[in-house]
Coordinates of C-alpha atoms in Angstrom, one line a residue:
Chain Z
M1 CA -37.4 -11.6 -18.3
I2 CA -36.4 -10.2 -21.5
A3 CA -33.9 -6.9 -21.3
A4 CA -31.7 -6.0 -24.7
G5 CA -29.0 -3.7 -24.4
I6 CA -26.8 -1.8 -27.5
D7 CA -23.7 -0.8 -27.7
V8 CA -23.2 1.9 -29.4
G9 CA -19.5 1.8 -30.7
A10 CA -17.7 4.4 -33.0
V11 CA -17.5 1.7 -36.5
A12 CA -20.2 -1.1 -35.6
T13 CA -23.5 -1.1 -33.6
K14 CA -24.5 -3.8 -31.3
A15 CA -27.5 -5.5 -30.0
V16 CA -28.6 -8.5 -27.9
V17 CA -31.9 -9.3 -26.5
V18 CA -31.1 -11.1 -22.8
K19 CA -33.5 -13.8 -21.4
D20 CA -32.8 -15.4 -17.3
G21 CA -29.2 -14.6 -18.2
R22 CA -29.1 -16.5 -21.6
I23 CA -28.7 -13.7 -25.3
I24 CA -31.5 -15.1 -27.7
G25 CA -31.3 -13.1 -30.2
K26 CA -28.5 -10.2 -31.5
A27 CA -27.2 -8.5 -34.5
I28 CA -25.4 -5.9 -35.4
V29 CA -25.0 -2.7 -37.8
L30 CA -22.3 0.5 -39.7
T31 CA -23.1 2.7 -37.0
G32 CA -22.5 5.5 -39.5
F33 CA -23.5 8.6 -38.9
E34 CA -27.5 7.8 -37.7
Q35 CA -26.1 7.0 -34.1
K36 CA -29.7 6.7 -33.3
A37 CA -30.3 5.0 -35.9
S38 CA -28.4 2.5 -36.1
A39 CA -29.7 1.4 -32.8
E40 CA -32.9 0.8 -33.5
K41 CA -31.9 -1.1 -36.3
A42 CA -29.9 -3.5 -34.8
L43 CA -32.0 -3.5 -31.8
A44 CA -35.1 -4.6 -35.1
G45 CA -31.8 -7.1 -36.1
A46 CA -31.8 -9.0 -32.5
L47 CA -35.6 -9.1 -31.7
K48 CA -35.9 -10.6 -35.2
D49 CA -33.1 -12.9 -34.6
A50 CA -34.5 -13.4 -30.8
G51 CA -38.7 -14.0 -32.8
I52 CA -39.8 -12.3 -30.4
N53 CA -42.0 -8.4 -30.9
R54 CA -40.1 -4.9 -29.5
D55 CA -42.6 -5.3 -26.7
D56 CA -41.9 -7.9 -25.3
I57 CA -38.5 -6.3 -24.1
E58 CA -38.9 -4.7 -20.7
Y59 CA -36.1 -3.1 -20.5
I60 CA -33.5 -1.6 -22.4
G61 CA -29.9 -0.6 -21.1
A62 CA -26.8 1.2 -23.5
T63 CA -22.7 1.4 -23.8
G64 CA -20.6 2.8 -26.3
T65 CA -19.8 5.8 -27.3
G66 CA -22.9 6.5 -29.1
S67 CA -24.6 5.6 -25.7
N68 CA -26.3 9.2 -25.4
T69 CA -27.9 8.9 -28.7
V70 CA -30.0 5.7 -27.8
D71 CA -32.9 7.7 -25.9
F72 CA -35.0 4.9 -25.8
A73 CA -32.5 3.1 -23.7
Q74 CA -33.7 3.0 -20.2
K75 CA -29.8 3.2 -17.9
T76 CA -26.5 3.9 -19.9
F77 CA -23.5 2.8 -18.7
E78 CA -19.5 3.1 -19.5
D79 CA -18.0 0.7 -22.3
V80 CA -15.1 -0.7 -19.3
T81 CA -18.8 -0.7 -16.8
A82 CA -20.5 -3.0 -19.4
D83 CA -18.1 -4.7 -20.6
A84 CA -17.7 -6.7 -17.1
A85 CA -20.8 -7.5 -16.2
G86 CA -20.9 -9.3 -20.4
I87 CA -18.9 -11.1 -19.8
I88 CA -19.5 -13.0 -16.9
L89 CA -22.3 -13.8 -19.1
V90 CA -20.8 -15.2 -21.3
C91 CA -17.7 -16.2 -19.7
P92 CA -18.2 -16.9 -16.2
E93 CA -14.0 -17.4 -15.0
A94 CA -12.9 -14.1 -16.8
R95 CA -11.0 -11.8 -14.5
T96 CA -9.0 -9.6 -17.0
V97 CA -10.8 -8.6 -19.9
I98 CA -8.8 -7.8 -23.1
D99 CA -11.5 -4.8 -25.6
V100 CA -10.2 -3.8 -28.1
G101 CA -12.8 -2.3 -30.8
G102 CA -12.8 -0.2 -34.1
E103 CA -11.8 3.5 -31.4
E104 CA -11.1 2.2 -28.4
S105 CA -9.2 -0.5 -26.2
R106 CA -8.8 -1.1 -22.7
S107 CA -7.7 -3.8 -20.7
I108 CA -10.5 -4.4 -17.6
F109 CA -9.6 -6.3 -13.8
I110 CA -12.4 -7.4 -12.5
D111 CA -13.4 -9.5 -9.5
G112 CA -15.7 -13.0 -10.0
N113 CA -19.2 -10.8 -9.7
G114 CA -18.3 -8.9 -12.8
N115 CA -17.1 -5.9 -10.7
V116 CA -14.2 -3.4 -12.4
K117 CA -11.5 -3.8 -9.4
D118 CA -9.1 -1.8 -12.1
F119 CA -8.9 -0.2 -15.8
A120 CA -6.6 1.3 -18.5
L121 CA -7.7 2.4 -21.5
N122 CA -6.0 3.5 -25.0
E123 CA -4.8 7.1 -25.2
K124 CA -5.9 9.4 -28.0
C125 CA -4.0 7.5 -31.0
A126 CA -4.8 4.8 -33.0
S127 CA -2.8 2.4 -32.8
G128 CA -3.5 -0.6 -30.6
T129 CA -7.2 -0.4 -32.0
G130 CA -9.3 -1.7 -35.3
A131 CA -8.9 1.4 -36.8
F132 CA -5.0 0.8 -37.2
I133 CA -5.8 -2.8 -38.3
E134 CA -8.3 -1.4 -41.3
A135 CA -5.1 1.4 -42.1
M136 CA -2.7 -1.3 -42.2
A137 CA -5.0 -4.1 -43.7
L138 CA -5.7 -1.4 -46.6
A139 CA -1.7 -0.6 -47.2
L140 CA -1.9 -4.7 -47.8
E141 CA -5.0 -4.1 -50.3
V142 CA -6.6 -7.0 -48.1
G143 CA -9.4 -7.2 -46.2
V144 CA -9.3 -6.3 -42.8
E145 CA -11.2 -10.3 -42.0
D146 CA -8.5 -11.5 -43.6
I147 CA -5.6 -10.7 -42.1
G148 CA -5.9 -13.0 -39.3
E149 CA -5.6 -15.8 -40.9
L150 CA -2.9 -14.6 -42.6
S151 CA -0.9 -13.6 -40.2
L152 CA -0.9 -17.1 -39.1
A153 CA 1.1 -18.4 -42.5
A154 CA 3.7 -16.2 -41.8
E155 CA 6.6 -17.5 -42.0
K156 CA 9.5 -14.1 -40.9
E157 CA 8.5 -12.8 -37.6
L158 CA 9.3 -8.7 -38.9
E159 CA 9.2 -5.7 -36.6
I160 CA 7.0 -2.8 -37.3
N161 CA 9.1 -0.6 -35.4
A162 CA 6.8 3.3 -36.0
Q163 CA 3.8 3.2 -32.8
C164 CA 2.3 5.5 -34.9
V165 CA -0.4 4.8 -37.7
I166 CA 1.2 7.1 -40.0
F167 CA 4.2 6.0 -39.6
A168 CA 3.5 2.0 -39.0
E169 CA 1.9 2.6 -42.9
S170 CA 4.7 4.0 -44.5
E171 CA 6.6 0.8 -42.9
V172 CA 4.5 -1.3 -44.6
V173 CA 4.7 0.3 -48.2
S174 CA 8.5 0.9 -47.7
L175 CA 7.6 -3.8 -46.9
I176 CA 5.7 -4.3 -49.5
H177 CA 8.3 -2.5 -52.4
A178 CA 10.7 -5.1 -50.6
E179 CA 9.2 -7.3 -51.4
T180 CA 8.0 -9.1 -48.8
P181 CA 5.3 -11.9 -47.9
K182 CA 2.1 -10.5 -47.0
P183 CA 1.9 -12.8 -44.5
D184 CA 4.7 -11.4 -43.2
I185 CA 3.9 -8.3 -42.7
A186 CA 0.5 -9.2 -42.1
R187 CA 1.8 -10.8 -38.6
A188 CA 4.0 -7.4 -37.6
V189 CA 1.5 -5.7 -37.2
N190 CA -0.5 -7.4 -35.3
E191 CA 2.4 -8.0 -34.1
G192 CA 2.1 -4.8 -33.4
I193 CA -0.4 -4.2 -31.9
A194 CA -0.8 -7.3 -29.4
A195 CA 2.6 -5.1 -28.2
R196 CA 0.7 -1.5 -27.0
I197 CA -2.4 -3.9 -25.5
V198 CA 0.1 -5.9 -23.4
S199 CA 1.6 -3.1 -22.2
M200 CA -2.2 -2.0 -21.5
V201 CA -2.9 -5.0 -19.3
R202 CA 0.0 -5.3 -17.3
R203 CA -0.9 -1.0 -15.8
S204 CA -4.0 -2.4 -14.9
G205 CA -3.6 -5.5 -13.5
M206 CA -4.0 -8.9 -14.2
E207 CA -5.1 -12.3 -13.5
D208 CA -6.5 -15.3 -14.9
T209 CA -8.1 -16.4 -17.1
V210 CA -7.7 -13.7 -19.8
A211 CA -10.3 -12.8 -22.6
A212 CA -10.5 -11.1 -25.6
V213 CA -14.2 -9.3 -27.1
G214 CA -15.1 -7.2 -29.1
G215 CA -14.7 -6.8 -33.2
V216 CA -11.1 -6.9 -33.0
A217 CA -11.1 -10.3 -31.1
N218 CA -12.4 -12.3 -33.8
N219 CA -9.2 -11.8 -35.8
R220 CA -7.5 -14.9 -34.8
G221 CA -3.4 -13.6 -35.5
F222 CA -3.9 -10.8 -33.4
I223 CA -5.0 -13.9 -30.3
D224 CA -2.1 -15.7 -31.1
R225 CA 0.5 -13.0 -30.8
L226 CA -1.3 -12.0 -28.0
K227 CA -1.5 -15.3 -26.5
S228 CA 2.7 -15.1 -27.1
R229 CA 3.4 -11.9 -25.5
L230 CA 1.4 -12.5 -22.4
G231 CA 3.0 -16.3 -22.6
R232 CA -1.0 -17.3 -20.8
D233 CA -3.7 -18.4 -22.4
V234 CA -6.6 -16.5 -23.4
V235 CA -10.1 -17.1 -24.8
V236 CA -12.5 -16.1 -27.2
P237 CA -16.4 -16.3 -26.1
E238 CA -18.4 -16.9 -29.5
D239 CA -19.1 -12.9 -30.8
P240 CA -16.6 -11.3 -28.5
E241 CA -18.0 -7.5 -30.0
M242 CA -21.6 -8.8 -28.3
V243 CA -20.5 -8.4 -24.9
G244 CA -20.1 -4.8 -24.0
A245 CA -24.2 -4.9 -25.7
A246 CA -25.1 -8.3 -23.6
G247 CA -23.4 -6.3 -20.5
A248 CA -26.0 -3.5 -20.4
A249 CA -28.1 -5.8 -21.0
K250 CA -27.3 -7.4 -17.8
L251 CA -26.6 -4.0 -15.3
V252 CA -29.9 -2.6 -16.7
I253 CA -32.3 -4.8 -15.5
P254 CA -33.1 -3.7 -11.5
Chain B
M1 CA 7.5 31.6 -23.1
R2 CA 6.0 31.6 -26.0
N3 CA 4.4 35.1 -24.6
E4 CA 7.3 36.6 -24.0
W5 CA 8.4 35.1 -27.8
G6 CA 6.1 36.4 -29.4
S7 CA 6.2 40.1 -27.7
L8 CA 9.7 40.2 -28.6
I9 CA 9.3 39.2 -32.1
L10 CA 6.4 41.6 -32.8
N11 CA 7.5 44.0 -30.9
D12 CA 3.9 44.4 -29.5
Y13 CA 3.8 43.6 -25.8
Y14 CA 1.2 41.5 -24.3
F15 CA 0.0 44.0 -21.8
G16 CA 0.5 46.6 -24.4
G17 CA 3.2 48.7 -25.4
E18 CA 6.2 47.8 -27.3
W19 CA 8.5 45.2 -26.0
P20 CA 10.0 46.4 -22.7
A21 CA 13.7 44.9 -23.6
P22 CA 14.9 44.4 -20.0
D23 CA 19.0 45.4 -18.6
F24 CA 19.1 42.1 -18.0
Y25 CA 18.6 38.0 -18.1
Y26 CA 18.9 36.0 -14.3
M27 CA 18.3 33.0 -13.6
N28 CA 18.3 29.9 -11.3
H29 CA 18.8 26.6 -13.3
I30 CA 16.8 23.5 -11.9
C31 CA 14.6 22.2 -14.6
C32 CA 16.2 21.9 -18.4
V33 CA 15.3 24.0 -20.0
H34 CA 14.5 27.6 -18.3
S35 CA 18.0 28.6 -18.6
K36 CA 17.4 27.9 -22.2
W37 CA 14.4 29.9 -22.3
Y38 CA 15.8 32.8 -21.2
Q39 CA 19.1 32.6 -23.5
I40 CA 16.6 32.0 -26.8
M41 CA 15.6 35.8 -25.7
R42 CA 18.6 37.3 -25.3
D43 CA 19.3 36.3 -29.1
L44 CA 16.3 37.4 -29.9
D45 CA 16.7 40.6 -28.3
K46 CA 20.0 40.6 -30.8
R47 CA 18.5 39.3 -34.4
K48 CA 15.9 41.3 -33.9
H49 CA 16.1 45.0 -31.5
G50 CA 19.8 44.6 -31.5
L51 CA 20.0 44.8 -28.1
D52 CA 23.1 42.9 -26.6
I53 CA 21.6 42.3 -23.1
P54 CA 23.5 40.6 -20.5
F55 CA 22.7 37.1 -19.2
F56 CA 22.9 35.1 -15.6
S57 CA 22.3 31.8 -14.8
I58 CA 23.4 29.9 -11.9
D59 CA 22.8 26.5 -11.3
V60 CA 21.3 24.9 -8.7
S61 CA 21.6 21.7 -9.3
V62 CA 23.6 20.2 -6.4
G63 CA 21.0 16.7 -5.2
L64 CA 19.0 15.6 -3.0
Y65 CA 18.6 18.0 0.1
D66 CA 19.5 14.6 1.8
D67 CA 22.7 14.7 0.6
L68 CA 23.8 18.8 1.8
S69 CA 26.6 19.3 2.8
D70 CA 28.7 22.8 3.2
S71 CA 30.7 22.9 -0.1
K72 CA 27.8 22.2 -1.7
I73 CA 25.8 25.4 -0.7
D74 CA 29.3 27.6 -1.4
Y75 CA 28.7 26.1 -4.8
V76 CA 25.8 27.4 -5.3
A77 CA 26.0 31.0 -2.5
G78 CA 28.9 31.1 -4.4
Q79 CA 27.2 32.0 -7.7
Y80 CA 24.8 34.7 -6.4
L81 CA 27.5 36.7 -4.3
D82 CA 28.7 36.6 -8.1
A83 CA 25.2 37.3 -9.3
I84 CA 25.3 40.6 -7.1
E85 CA 28.9 41.7 -8.0
W86 CA 27.4 41.8 -11.7
M87 CA 24.3 43.2 -11.1
E88 CA 26.4 46.0 -10.0
K89 CA 28.9 46.1 -13.1
V90 CA 25.4 45.8 -15.3
T91 CA 23.6 48.2 -13.6
G92 CA 26.0 51.2 -12.7
R93 CA 24.2 50.5 -9.3
K94 CA 25.6 49.5 -5.5
Y95 CA 23.8 46.5 -4.7
D96 CA 21.2 47.0 -1.3
D97 CA 21.6 44.2 1.3
E98 CA 19.7 46.1 3.5
K99 CA 16.9 45.8 0.7
L100 CA 17.9 42.1 0.7
F101 CA 17.7 40.6 4.0
Q102 CA 13.6 41.7 3.6
A103 CA 14.0 40.3 1.4
V104 CA 15.1 37.3 2.4
Y105 CA 12.8 37.0 5.4
N106 CA 9.4 38.3 3.5
E107 CA 10.0 35.1 1.4
C108 CA 10.4 33.1 3.7
R109 CA 7.7 34.5 4.7
S110 CA 5.9 33.7 2.3
T111 CA 6.9 30.1 1.0
S112 CA 7.0 29.2 4.5
L113 CA 3.1 30.2 5.3
W114 CA 2.4 28.7 1.6
A115 CA 3.7 25.4 2.7
E116 CA 1.0 26.0 6.2
I117 CA -1.7 27.0 4.1
C118 CA -1.7 23.3 2.4
A119 CA -1.1 21.4 5.5
L120 CA -4.5 23.4 6.6
N121 CA -5.9 21.2 3.9
Q122 CA -5.7 18.2 5.9
A123 CA -8.7 19.4 7.8
K124 CA -11.8 16.5 6.6
P125 CA -13.8 18.7 5.1
A126 CA -11.5 21.0 3.2
P127 CA -11.0 24.2 2.9
L128 CA -9.5 24.2 -0.3
D129 CA -9.9 22.9 -3.6
E130 CA -7.3 22.3 -6.1
K131 CA -8.2 24.6 -8.2
S132 CA -9.1 27.8 -6.3
M133 CA -5.0 27.0 -4.1
Y134 CA -3.5 26.8 -8.6
A135 CA -4.9 30.8 -8.2
L136 CA -3.9 31.1 -4.9
Y137 CA -0.4 30.1 -5.2
V138 CA 1.0 31.9 -8.2
L139 CA 0.9 35.0 -6.1
G140 CA 4.4 33.0 -4.4
T141 CA 5.5 32.3 -8.4
L142 CA 5.4 36.5 -9.2
N143 CA 7.4 37.5 -6.4
K144 CA 7.5 35.5 -2.5
A145 CA 10.3 37.9 -1.6
S146 CA 7.5 40.7 -1.7
K147 CA 6.1 42.1 1.8
E148 CA 2.2 42.8 0.3
F149 CA 2.7 39.0 -1.2
A150 CA 3.5 37.4 1.8
D151 CA 1.1 39.4 4.3
F152 CA -1.4 38.0 2.0
Y153 CA -0.2 34.7 2.9
E154 CA -0.6 35.3 5.6
V155 CA -4.4 36.9 5.6
L156 CA -5.4 34.0 3.0
R157 CA -4.0 31.6 5.9
D158 CA -6.0 32.9 8.5
E159 CA -9.3 32.5 6.1
V160 CA -8.2 29.5 5.9
R161 CA -8.4 28.2 9.6
D162 CA -11.1 30.5 10.0
R163 CA -12.9 28.5 7.1
I164 CA -11.9 25.1 8.7
D165 CA -13.5 26.3 13.0
S166 CA -16.8 26.5 11.2
G167 CA -17.2 24.1 8.9
I168 CA -16.4 25.6 5.2
A169 CA -16.1 22.9 2.9
A170 CA -14.0 23.8 -0.8
V171 CA -16.4 20.8 -1.7
S172 CA -19.8 21.1 0.3
T173 CA -20.9 17.0 -1.1
E174 CA -16.8 15.7 0.2
R175 CA -16.6 12.1 0.3
F176 CA -13.8 11.1 -2.0
R177 CA -10.2 13.3 -1.1
I178 CA -7.8 12.9 -4.1
M179 CA -4.8 14.5 -4.5
T180 CA -3.5 15.0 -8.2
D181 CA 0.2 15.0 -10.6
S182 CA 2.2 17.5 -12.0
Q183 CA 0.8 20.1 -13.7
P184 CA -2.7 20.2 -15.0
P185 CA -4.0 20.4 -18.5
W186 CA -4.4 24.1 -17.7
S187 CA -7.0 25.0 -20.7
V188 CA -9.8 22.2 -18.9
L189 CA -9.6 22.5 -15.5
K190 CA -13.2 22.2 -15.7
I191 CA -12.1 18.7 -15.6
F192 CA -12.1 19.3 -11.1
R193 CA -15.6 20.5 -10.7
Y194 CA -16.2 17.6 -12.7
L195 CA -14.8 15.6 -10.5
E196 CA -17.2 17.7 -7.7
E197 CA -19.9 16.7 -9.5
Y198 CA -19.6 13.4 -7.0
G199 CA -18.3 14.8 -4.4
V200 CA -15.1 14.8 -5.1
V201 CA -12.2 17.2 -3.4
S202 CA -8.5 17.3 -5.0
I203 CA -6.3 18.7 -1.5
G204 CA -4.1 19.2 -3.8
S205 CA -0.3 18.1 -5.2
L206 CA 3.8 17.2 -4.2
Y207 CA 3.1 20.4 -7.4
T208 CA 0.3 22.7 -5.8
F209 CA 2.6 21.9 -2.4
A210 CA 5.8 22.5 -3.1
L211 CA 6.3 24.4 -6.3
I212 CA 6.3 28.1 -4.7
G213 CA 5.6 26.1 -0.2
I214 CA 8.8 25.0 1.4
W215 CA 9.0 22.4 4.2
D216 CA 10.4 20.8 6.9
T217 CA 10.8 16.8 6.8
L218 CA 10.2 15.5 10.1
P219 CA 12.7 12.5 11.0
D220 CA 9.6 10.2 10.7
G221 CA 8.9 11.8 7.0
T222 CA 6.2 14.1 8.3
I223 CA 6.4 17.4 6.2
V224 CA 6.0 20.6 7.9
P225 CA 6.3 24.1 7.1
A226 CA 9.7 25.1 7.4
K227 CA 10.5 27.2 10.1
T228 CA 11.4 30.8 8.3
P229 CA 14.8 32.7 9.9
Q230 CA 12.3 35.4 12.0
E231 CA 11.0 32.0 13.9
E232 CA 14.2 31.1 14.5
G233 CA 15.4 34.0 16.4
I234 CA 18.1 35.0 12.8
T235 CA 18.6 38.0 11.7
F236 CA 21.5 38.8 9.3
K237 CA 24.3 40.8 9.7
S238 CA 26.4 40.5 6.8
R239 CA 25.3 39.7 2.7
E240 CA 27.4 36.2 2.9
E241 CA 24.9 35.6 5.6
A242 CA 21.4 36.3 3.8
V243 CA 22.8 34.9 0.7
R244 CA 23.9 30.8 2.1
F245 CA 20.5 31.2 4.0
I246 CA 18.1 31.5 1.3
V247 CA 20.2 29.0 -0.7
R248 CA 20.2 26.6 2.2
W249 CA 15.6 27.2 2.3
N250 CA 15.5 26.7 -1.8
L251 CA 17.4 24.0 -1.4
K252 CA 14.9 22.2 0.6
K253 CA 12.2 22.8 -2.2
L254 CA 10.3 18.9 -2.8
T255 CA 10.0 19.7 -6.2
W256 CA 12.9 20.3 -7.3
E257 CA 13.9 16.7 -6.0
Q258 CA 12.2 14.8 -8.5
F259 CA 15.4 15.4 -11.0
Y260 CA 17.2 13.3 -8.7
D261 CA 16.1 10.7 -8.0
S262 CA 12.1 9.1 -8.3
R263 CA 12.2 7.7 -5.4
S264 CA 12.4 10.4 -3.4
R265 CA 9.6 11.9 -5.2
A266 CA 7.4 8.9 -4.6
A267 CA 7.8 8.6 -1.3
R268 CA 7.3 12.4 -0.4
V269 CA 4.1 11.7 -2.8
V270 CA 2.9 9.0 -0.4
Q271 CA 3.7 10.7 2.4
I272 CA 0.8 13.4 1.2
A273 CA -1.8 10.6 1.0
R274 CA -1.2 9.6 3.7
Q275 CA -0.9 12.8 5.4
W276 CA -3.7 14.4 3.8
S277 CA -5.9 11.2 4.2
V278 CA -6.0 10.7 0.2
Q279 CA -8.1 7.7 -1.2
G280 CA -7.5 8.3 -4.7
M281 CA -4.4 9.4 -7.5
F282 CA -6.0 11.5 -10.4
M283 CA -2.3 11.3 -12.3
H284 CA -2.2 13.6 -15.3
L285 CA 1.0 12.4 -17.8
N286 CA 1.3 15.4 -18.6
M287 CA 2.9 16.1 -22.3
G288 CA 4.3 19.7 -21.6
C289 CA 7.1 19.2 -19.0
E290 CA 9.5 16.6 -18.2
G291 CA 10.6 18.5 -15.2
T292 CA 6.6 17.2 -13.3
T293 CA 6.2 14.0 -14.5
I294 CA 9.6 12.7 -14.7
G295 CA 8.9 9.6 -12.3
N296 CA 4.9 10.1 -12.2
L297 CA 5.0 6.2 -12.9
E298 CA 7.0 5.5 -9.8
S299 CA 5.0 6.7 -7.8
R300 CA 2.0 5.9 -9.2
L301 CA 3.3 2.0 -8.4
A302 CA 4.8 3.2 -4.7
L303 CA 0.7 4.3 -4.4
I304 CA -0.8 1.3 -6.1
K305 CA 1.4 -0.2 -3.6
E306 CA -0.6 1.9 -0.5
G307 CA -3.7 0.3 -1.8
I308 CA -4.3 3.9 -2.9
P309 CA -6.1 4.2 -7.2
V310 CA -4.7 5.5 -9.3
L311 CA -5.7 6.8 -12.5
T312 CA -3.8 8.3 -15.1
Y313 CA -4.4 10.1 -18.0
E314 CA -2.9 12.0 -20.6
G315 CA -2.5 15.3 -21.3
N316 CA -0.3 18.3 -21.9
M317 CA -0.6 22.0 -19.7
A318 CA 0.8 23.9 -22.4
D319 CA -0.2 22.9 -25.4
D320 CA -4.2 22.0 -25.0
R321 CA -4.0 20.2 -28.6
Q322 CA -2.4 17.0 -26.9
N323 CA -5.5 16.5 -24.4
D324 CA -8.7 14.7 -24.3
D325 CA -11.5 16.6 -23.4
A326 CA -13.8 13.9 -23.7
G327 CA -12.0 10.8 -23.3
T328 CA -11.0 12.3 -19.7
L329 CA -14.2 13.0 -18.3
K330 CA -15.2 9.2 -18.8
R331 CA -12.2 8.1 -17.3
I332 CA -13.0 10.1 -14.9
D333 CA -17.2 8.7 -15.4
I334 CA -15.4 4.8 -15.3
W335 CA -13.3 5.8 -12.9
L336 CA -15.2 7.1 -9.6
K337 CA -18.1 4.2 -10.4
S338 CA -15.7 1.5 -10.1
L339 CA -14.8 3.1 -6.5
G340 CA -19.1 2.8 -6.4
L341 CA -18.7 6.6 -6.3
D342 CA -22.3 8.6 -8.4
K343 CA -22.8 11.5 -8.7
V344 CA -24.3 13.5 -5.6
K345 CA -27.2 14.8 -5.9
T346 CA -27.9 18.6 -4.8

């Protein structure tokens, strides 16, 4: 049985094709303003990657901020539900899922079948999300994809005190003017976001194995700070940003 | 208060006409902002209209009712007795003690009846939903000492009893009972109607039950509507007697406990959950009221320990710019679906 899952996120739209519980194709595109078009484009990419045609797909499930625009999906799912189902596909031992996306972050406590036991979401605030890192990367004049590696090269432990992205940006600018090395600032940025996430994780409850998903899980500097703050290992599955889409594909199969 | 301040500053009353300056301001003070509101009114009256309006504030913050002593009652009652003499002085009118007696009887009747109405919501299905209760308790906040409002609550109590006897539910598809915490985000009360789509009824909250409702606590922690002086066969013969009674009565107020001790607050919330057969808590982390939110996260932990799931959401009862309507509905969807509920098809 072949199913596709599409996760229309605030920043990126991801699509996967799942056959017999295994991901056989995937694609990611920027979401932009035309969410439905992005969903179509991502799905086409995933089909191409899997080497199959649209007609081969029996079910399509959608999740994410723009899931309601995917009118060709049979069913839509909440991000939390999709993450919980998706992680079981790629990391069956996971019981705590930390998903840090472009504009949302969430912590989910699940059982062995991928059912949600409890969850916590970020509030209406950019801190603790990918948007925070993007703003800080801009202030540091580095690519958002480089901030993780940069952070790992830090020699000093600094703290960014502000929790608000706007004030944190001013703080970063002040550190730049004080000629603070960029790696130290990058580490402080990741430390700040990890602190926010950990306080959220503690609200939802936590049990090993802890897995991190979503685009920000690709930031090794953030994962390093997250492990340090949690005092335990954090597993990052391959293609962590695809987990929600994989969950939608799993859930849509009756 | 923003309406009051705006009316005063613009000299354009929101009910029409010019700002109707009062003869005096008179407040009791438990919350950190209440007396300050009216102090600002007084200052604005002076600055904008050259009026020197007298202001009297009564401090009622004497601690938990369980620790109440005669000296604490003396402290609060003494201020009320002083206030009466002060009112006679600033108005030049004689205080009518007979009206005070009637006001105390009426206030006790209104506030005990409201507690009784809330207690009736223990029935399954619940005869009232909290969104409707918000509209009903408000009379008691405006003038609980009036005979008309006390009579209204008597009629309402009978109506609610009748609903129970006839099996009339507030939410016809009731299958999951929740309680809330703190005031709701007033501008988005539609969230309660959204909850109903899942067959969820909110039976009330510490806030809704006890902002005006007065409760007695039995030795096992059960809360029951407080007994009125009429029920206890008490007839007031002196001003001091009536004042001391109403002071003791109001110091029972459960919504005042949270100013002193988050553990007491948490215990009350758990008690309500048990008595009203609550299955979940929908908790507003209300940035618009320090008083009703202080200690609510401790209440959350106590409920979780009791095995009752809690969904929190940030918002603001007074400033809707701090509400996230879509985000809140999304949280509800995730929460209820994770509890195994889907929307009810009607």
